[in-house]
Coordinates of C-alpha atoms in Angstrom, one line a residue:
M1 CA -6.4 35.9 -1.9
S2 CA -9.1 33.2 -2.1
Q3 CA -9.3 31.3 -5.6
S4 CA -12.7 31.2 -7.7
A5 CA -13.9 27.7 -7.7
D6 CA -13.0 27.5 -11.4
N7 CA -9.8 27.5 -10.6
I8 CA -9.7 24.6 -8.2
P9 CA -9.4 21.0 -9.8
S10 CA -12.4 19.1 -8.9
N11 CA -10.9 15.8 -9.6
E12 CA -8.3 15.9 -6.8
T13 CA -8.8 14.1 -3.5
L14 CA -7.3 15.7 -0.5
S15 CA -6.4 14.7 3.0
I16 CA -4.9 16.8 5.9
L17 CA -2.8 14.9 8.2
V18 CA -2.4 16.3 11.8
P19 CA -0.1 14.2 14.1
F20 CA -0.4 15.1 17.6
R21 CA 1.2 14.3 21.2
N22 CA 0.1 16.0 24.4
E23 CA -1.7 18.8 22.6
F24 CA -4.8 19.2 24.8
E25 CA -4.5 23.1 25.1
N26 CA -3.8 23.6 21.3
L27 CA -6.4 21.1 19.6
P28 CA -9.5 23.4 20.0
K29 CA -8.0 26.4 18.4
L30 CA -6.5 24.1 15.3
F31 CA -10.3 22.4 15.2
S32 CA -12.0 25.8 14.8
S33 CA -9.2 26.7 12.2
L34 CA -10.1 23.5 10.1
L35 CA -13.9 24.2 10.3
A36 CA -13.4 27.8 9.2
L37 CA -11.8 26.6 5.9
N38 CA -13.4 27.6 2.7
H39 CA -12.7 24.4 0.7
R40 CA -15.0 21.6 0.6
H41 CA -14.9 18.3 0.7
F42 CA -11.8 16.9 2.5
E43 CA -10.9 14.6 5.0
V44 CA -8.7 15.5 8.2
V45 CA -6.7 12.6 9.8
F46 CA -5.6 12.9 13.4
I47 CA -2.9 10.8 14.4
D48 CA -2.3 10.2 18.1
D49 CA 1.3 9.5 18.8
H50 CA 0.7 8.0 22.3
S51 CA -0.6 11.1 24.0
E52 CA -0.3 11.3 27.8
D53 CA -2.9 13.8 28.5
E54 CA -6.7 14.5 28.0
G55 CA -6.2 15.6 24.3
L56 CA -7.5 12.5 22.5
K57 CA -10.8 12.6 24.6
L58 CA -11.1 16.3 23.9
L59 CA -10.7 15.8 20.2
Q60 CA -13.2 12.9 20.3
K61 CA -15.8 15.1 21.7
L62 CA -15.1 18.0 19.2
I63 CA -15.6 15.7 16.4
V64 CA -19.0 14.3 17.8
E65 CA -20.0 17.7 18.5
N66 CA -19.1 19.0 14.9
E67 CA -20.1 16.0 12.8
R68 CA -20.7 17.2 9.3
L69 CA -20.9 15.7 5.8
D70 CA -18.5 18.3 4.0
I71 CA -15.3 17.4 6.5
R72 CA -14.6 13.9 7.2
F73 CA -12.7 13.6 10.7
S74 CA -11.0 10.6 11.8
I75 CA -8.6 9.7 14.7
I76 CA -6.1 6.7 14.3
Q77 CA -3.3 5.6 16.8
N78 CA 0.4 5.9 15.6
R79 CA 1.4 2.4 14.7
G80 CA 5.0 3.3 15.8
Q81 CA 6.5 6.1 17.9
G82 CA 7.5 9.5 17.0
K83 CA 6.2 12.1 14.3
K84 CA 7.5 10.2 11.2
E85 CA 5.8 7.0 12.0
A86 CA 2.7 9.1 12.8
I87 CA 2.8 10.5 9.4
E88 CA 3.5 7.2 7.7
T89 CA 0.6 5.9 9.8
G90 CA -1.7 8.7 8.4
I91 CA -0.6 8.3 4.9
H92 CA -1.6 4.6 4.6
R93 CA -5.2 5.6 6.0
A94 CA -5.6 8.9 4.0
I95 CA -7.9 8.6 1.0
G96 CA -6.6 11.9 -0.6
E97 CA -4.3 12.0 -3.8
I98 CA -2.9 15.1 -2.3
V99 CA -1.7 15.5 1.3
L100 CA -1.4 18.6 3.4
T101 CA 0.1 18.5 6.8
T102 CA 0.1 20.7 9.6
D103 CA 0.6 20.9 13.6
A104 CA -1.8 20.8 16.5
D105 CA -0.6 24.2 17.8
C106 CA -1.2 25.9 14.1
L107 CA -3.9 28.3 12.8
L108 CA -4.6 28.0 9.1
P109 CA -5.7 30.8 6.8
S110 CA -9.2 30.1 5.4
N111 CA -8.1 29.8 1.8
W112 CA -4.9 27.4 2.9
I113 CA -6.3 24.5 0.7
E114 CA -7.2 26.6 -2.5
A115 CA -3.8 27.8 -2.5
Y116 CA -2.4 24.5 -2.7
L117 CA -4.9 22.8 -5.1
V118 CA -4.1 25.8 -7.6
S119 CA -0.6 25.0 -7.6
F120 CA -1.1 21.3 -7.9
K121 CA -2.9 21.6 -11.0
D122 CA 0.4 21.5 -12.5
R123 CA 1.0 17.6 -12.7
N124 CA 4.8 18.2 -12.7
I125 CA 4.6 19.8 -9.1
Q126 CA 5.2 17.1 -6.4
F127 CA 5.9 18.9 -3.3
L128 CA 4.9 22.4 -2.0
A129 CA 5.5 24.4 1.2
G130 CA 4.5 27.7 2.7
P131 CA 5.6 30.2 5.4
V132 CA 5.3 29.5 9.1
M133 CA 5.4 32.4 11.7
S134 CA 4.7 32.5 15.4
R135 CA 1.6 34.4 16.1
E136 CA 2.3 35.9 19.8
Q137 CA 4.2 39.3 20.2
S138 CA 3.2 40.6 23.5
N139 CA 7.0 40.4 24.9
Y140 CA 10.5 40.5 23.8
L141 CA 10.6 36.7 23.7
E142 CA 8.0 36.6 21.2
V143 CA 9.1 39.5 19.2
F144 CA 12.5 37.7 19.1
Q145 CA 11.0 34.6 17.5
Q146 CA 9.1 36.3 14.9
I147 CA 12.5 38.3 13.8
E148 CA 14.0 34.9 13.8
W149 CA 11.4 33.5 11.7
G150 CA 12.0 36.3 9.4
S151 CA 15.4 35.0 8.7
I152 CA 14.3 31.5 8.4
L153 CA 11.6 32.4 5.7
L154 CA 14.1 34.4 3.7
L155 CA 16.4 31.6 3.5
T156 CA 13.6 29.1 2.7
Q157 CA 12.4 31.0 -0.1
Y158 CA 15.9 31.8 -1.6
G159 CA 16.2 28.1 -1.8
F160 CA 12.9 27.2 -3.6
A161 CA 13.4 30.1 -6.0
L162 CA 16.9 28.6 -7.1
D163 CA 14.9 25.2 -7.4
K164 CA 17.4 23.9 -4.7
P165 CA 15.2 24.0 -1.5
F166 CA 16.9 22.9 1.6
M167 CA 14.5 23.9 4.3
C168 CA 10.8 23.9 4.8
S169 CA 8.3 23.3 7.7
A170 CA 5.8 20.4 8.2
A171 CA 3.5 22.8 9.8
N172 CA 2.8 24.2 6.1
M173 CA 3.4 21.5 3.5
G174 CA 2.0 19.4 1.0
Y175 CA 2.7 16.7 -1.5
R176 CA 1.4 13.9 -3.9
K177 CA 0.9 10.7 -2.0
E178 CA 2.2 8.9 -4.8
A179 CA 5.4 11.0 -4.7
F180 CA 5.7 10.3 -0.9
L181 CA 5.6 6.5 -1.2
K182 CA 7.7 6.4 -4.4
V183 CA 10.7 8.0 -2.5
G184 CA 10.6 5.6 0.5
A185 CA 8.8 8.1 2.8
Y186 CA 11.2 8.4 6.0
T187 CA 13.2 5.1 5.5
G188 CA 16.6 5.7 6.7
N189 CA 16.0 8.6 8.9
K190 CA 13.2 7.7 11.5
A191 CA 15.8 7.3 14.2
Y192 CA 15.9 11.2 14.4
L193 CA 13.3 13.4 16.5
S194 CA 13.2 16.2 13.8
G195 CA 13.3 16.3 10.0
D196 CA 10.0 15.0 8.9
D197 CA 9.9 18.1 6.5
E198 CA 13.3 18.4 5.3
F199 CA 14.6 14.8 4.9
L200 CA 11.2 14.4 2.7
L201 CA 11.8 17.5 0.9
K202 CA 15.4 16.3 0.0
K203 CA 14.2 13.1 -1.3
I204 CA 11.6 14.3 -3.5
T205 CA 14.0 17.0 -4.9
Q206 CA 16.5 14.2 -5.7
A207 CA 13.9 12.0 -7.2
Y208 CA 11.8 14.6 -9.2
G209 CA 14.2 17.8 -9.6
G210 CA 14.0 21.0 -8.0
G211 CA 11.4 22.2 -10.5
A212 CA 8.8 19.7 -9.0
T213 CA 8.8 21.7 -5.9
G214 CA 7.3 24.9 -5.2
Y215 CA 6.9 27.6 -2.3
L216 CA 3.6 29.5 -1.6
Q217 CA 4.7 33.1 -0.3
G218 CA 1.3 34.2 0.5
N219 CA 0.1 31.2 2.3
M220 CA 1.0 31.8 5.7
V221 CA 0.3 29.4 8.7
W222 CA 0.4 30.9 12.1
T223 CA 2.1 28.7 14.9
K224 CA 2.5 29.2 18.5
A225 CA 5.6 30.7 20.0
E226 CA 7.5 29.1 22.7
S227 CA 6.9 30.5 26.2
T228 CA 10.3 30.2 27.7
W229 CA 13.7 30.8 26.3
K230 CA 14.7 27.1 27.7
M231 CA 11.9 25.7 25.4
L232 CA 12.9 28.0 22.5
Y233 CA 16.5 26.7 22.9
G234 CA 15.3 23.2 22.9
Q235 CA 13.4 23.4 19.8
R236 CA 16.1 25.3 17.7
A237 CA 18.5 22.7 18.7
R238 CA 16.2 20.0 17.5
W239 CA 15.9 21.6 14.3
A240 CA 19.7 22.3 14.0
S241 CA 20.6 18.8 15.0
K242 CA 19.8 17.7 11.5
W243 CA 22.7 19.6 9.8
R244 CA 25.1 16.8 10.4
L245 CA 22.7 14.1 9.0
H246 CA 22.8 15.5 5.4
A247 CA 24.5 13.2 3.0
S248 CA 25.1 16.5 0.7
F249 CA 27.9 18.6 1.4
S250 CA 26.2 21.6 -0.2
H251 CA 23.1 21.1 1.9
A252 CA 25.0 20.7 5.2
L253 CA 27.1 23.9 4.3
L254 CA 23.9 25.8 3.6
A255 CA 22.6 24.9 7.0
L256 CA 25.7 25.8 8.4
I257 CA 26.2 29.2 6.8
P258 CA 24.0 31.1 9.5
F259 CA 25.8 29.7 12.3
L260 CA 29.3 30.4 10.7
I261 CA 28.1 34.1 10.0
Q262 CA 27.1 34.6 13.7
L263 CA 30.5 33.0 14.7
F264 CA 32.4 35.5 12.6
F265 CA 30.5 38.4 14.7
L266 CA 31.4 37.0 17.8
G267 CA 35.0 36.5 16.7
S268 CA 34.9 40.2 16.1
L269 CA 35.1 40.8 19.7
A270 CA 38.8 40.4 19.6
L271 CA 38.9 43.6 17.7
C272 CA 38.3 45.5 20.6
S273 CA 41.6 44.7 22.2
L274 CA 43.4 46.3 19.3
G275 CA 43.2 49.8 20.4
W276 CA 41.2 52.5 18.9
L277 CA 41.4 51.2 15.3
G278 CA 40.2 47.9 16.4
L279 CA 37.2 49.6 18.1
L280 CA 36.2 51.5 15.1
V281 CA 36.2 48.7 13.0
F282 CA 34.3 46.4 15.6
F283 CA 31.6 49.0 15.7
Y284 CA 31.5 49.5 12.0
L285 CA 31.0 45.8 11.6
W286 CA 28.2 45.6 13.9
S287 CA 26.5 48.9 12.8
V288 CA 26.3 47.4 9.5
K289 CA 24.8 44.2 10.7
I290 CA 22.0 45.9 12.6
L291 CA 21.2 48.0 9.9
I292 CA 21.0 45.4 7.1
E293 CA 19.2 42.9 9.4
R294 CA 16.7 45.6 10.5
K295 CA 16.0 46.4 6.7
V296 CA 15.9 42.9 5.1
L297 CA 13.9 41.2 8.0
G298 CA 11.9 44.1 8.5
R299 CA 10.8 44.0 5.0
V300 CA 10.1 40.2 5.3
L301 CA 7.8 40.7 8.0
K302 CA 6.2 43.7 6.9
D303 CA 5.1 41.4 4.1
F304 CA 3.1 39.6 6.5
G305 CA 1.8 42.4 8.4
L306 CA 4.1 42.5 11.1
H307 CA 6.0 45.6 12.5
H308 CA 8.3 45.9 15.4
K309 CA 10.1 48.8 16.9
I310 CA 13.8 49.4 16.0
K311 CA 14.9 48.6 19.4
Y312 CA 13.8 45.0 19.0
Y313 CA 15.9 44.5 15.9
F314 CA 18.7 46.3 17.9
L315 CA 18.6 43.8 20.9
T316 CA 18.1 40.9 18.5
S317 CA 21.1 41.7 16.4
I318 CA 23.2 41.8 19.6
C319 CA 21.8 38.9 21.1
H320 CA 21.4 36.6 18.0
P321 CA 25.0 35.5 17.9
F322 CA 25.2 34.4 21.4
Y323 CA 21.8 32.6 20.9
V324 CA 23.1 30.8 17.9
L325 CA 26.3 29.7 19.6
N326 CA 24.0 28.3 22.6
V327 CA 21.7 26.5 19.9
G328 CA 24.8 25.0 18.1
M329 CA 26.6 23.8 21.0
Q330 CA 23.2 21.9 22.1
A331 CA 22.4 20.5 18.8
A332 CA 26.1 19.2 18.3
F333 CA 26.7 18.0 22.1
G334 CA 23.4 18.3 24.0
K335 CA 20.7 15.8 24.5
I336 CA 17.9 16.3 22.1
Q337 CA 14.4 16.0 23.7
W338 CA 10.9 16.4 22.5
K339 CA 7.5 16.0 24.2
G340 CA 9.1 13.7 26.7
R341 CA 11.4 11.8 24.3
N342 CA 14.9 11.9 23.3
S343 CA 16.6 10.4 20.1
T344 CA 18.0 7.5 21.9
Q345 CA 14.3 6.2 22.3
F346 CA 14.3 5.7 18.3
N347 CA 17.4 3.9 17.8

């Protein structure tokens, strides 16, 4: 729900950072989404991370065609390499006291900025995040991603509710520039392809406490679904590869719990070799799993206006343990790549 002007602090300057690399197909939709935002005035800083397509030229054209006084657009080149370096480059260029970040393949709600500014009226709040959901749902792969996003959002909201946040997405994130600089930005983890969101969240939580963070449940950003299973596995393996990099045992354990739960259900296949009693226990366990996931994740997705047939929850419950095992193996032993790069290029 849009906030009234009286509830929006007028003395807060705001910058939106959008790092991008090879996003020719996605930039026009994001640009239209930015133009449709209700709030004025603000700046948008696009940081080109050495794109190899025509995205930069297209973006320059869009800015010229939509030059306006109430939104300040600029494009700068990443001084380093990778998304974290791009964000740091953008931070030093940004004029805003409050910084919001999103990705080039996202669509933003019209009241996206207002929702953040209302929460940032509390000067103790240093970091905010919101939910992200893939927007396509025309085939099972896309529905699978929405159901999985439901589980991610559930865990994310749980962590913030306990004032012990451990995950979020840079596609829908905001923080005070002063806090970003105070905690040393991404110093110590620039060698890793992923983590521009969770590593920063962890640093700010350690510096200011969990009470200085917040989660904007109703401020949904829609991202583009992965188009193939191979791309989905690669993306999730990149995300999962961060678990072993957390110095905190509790943080690493929370990241591992979903993986361990799915391993338990895979291990339950051994019950099928124990005769009728084993089969009964096996079918009981999996029935409970399917019913609980259908009810809980269905409720999460319903809150965002998403409704899927029972058969999709059934298929996802069956497939998910095998999917998680594959992702875990790739994260632990595979070569992590993203947009034509791999982690060794950052070392």
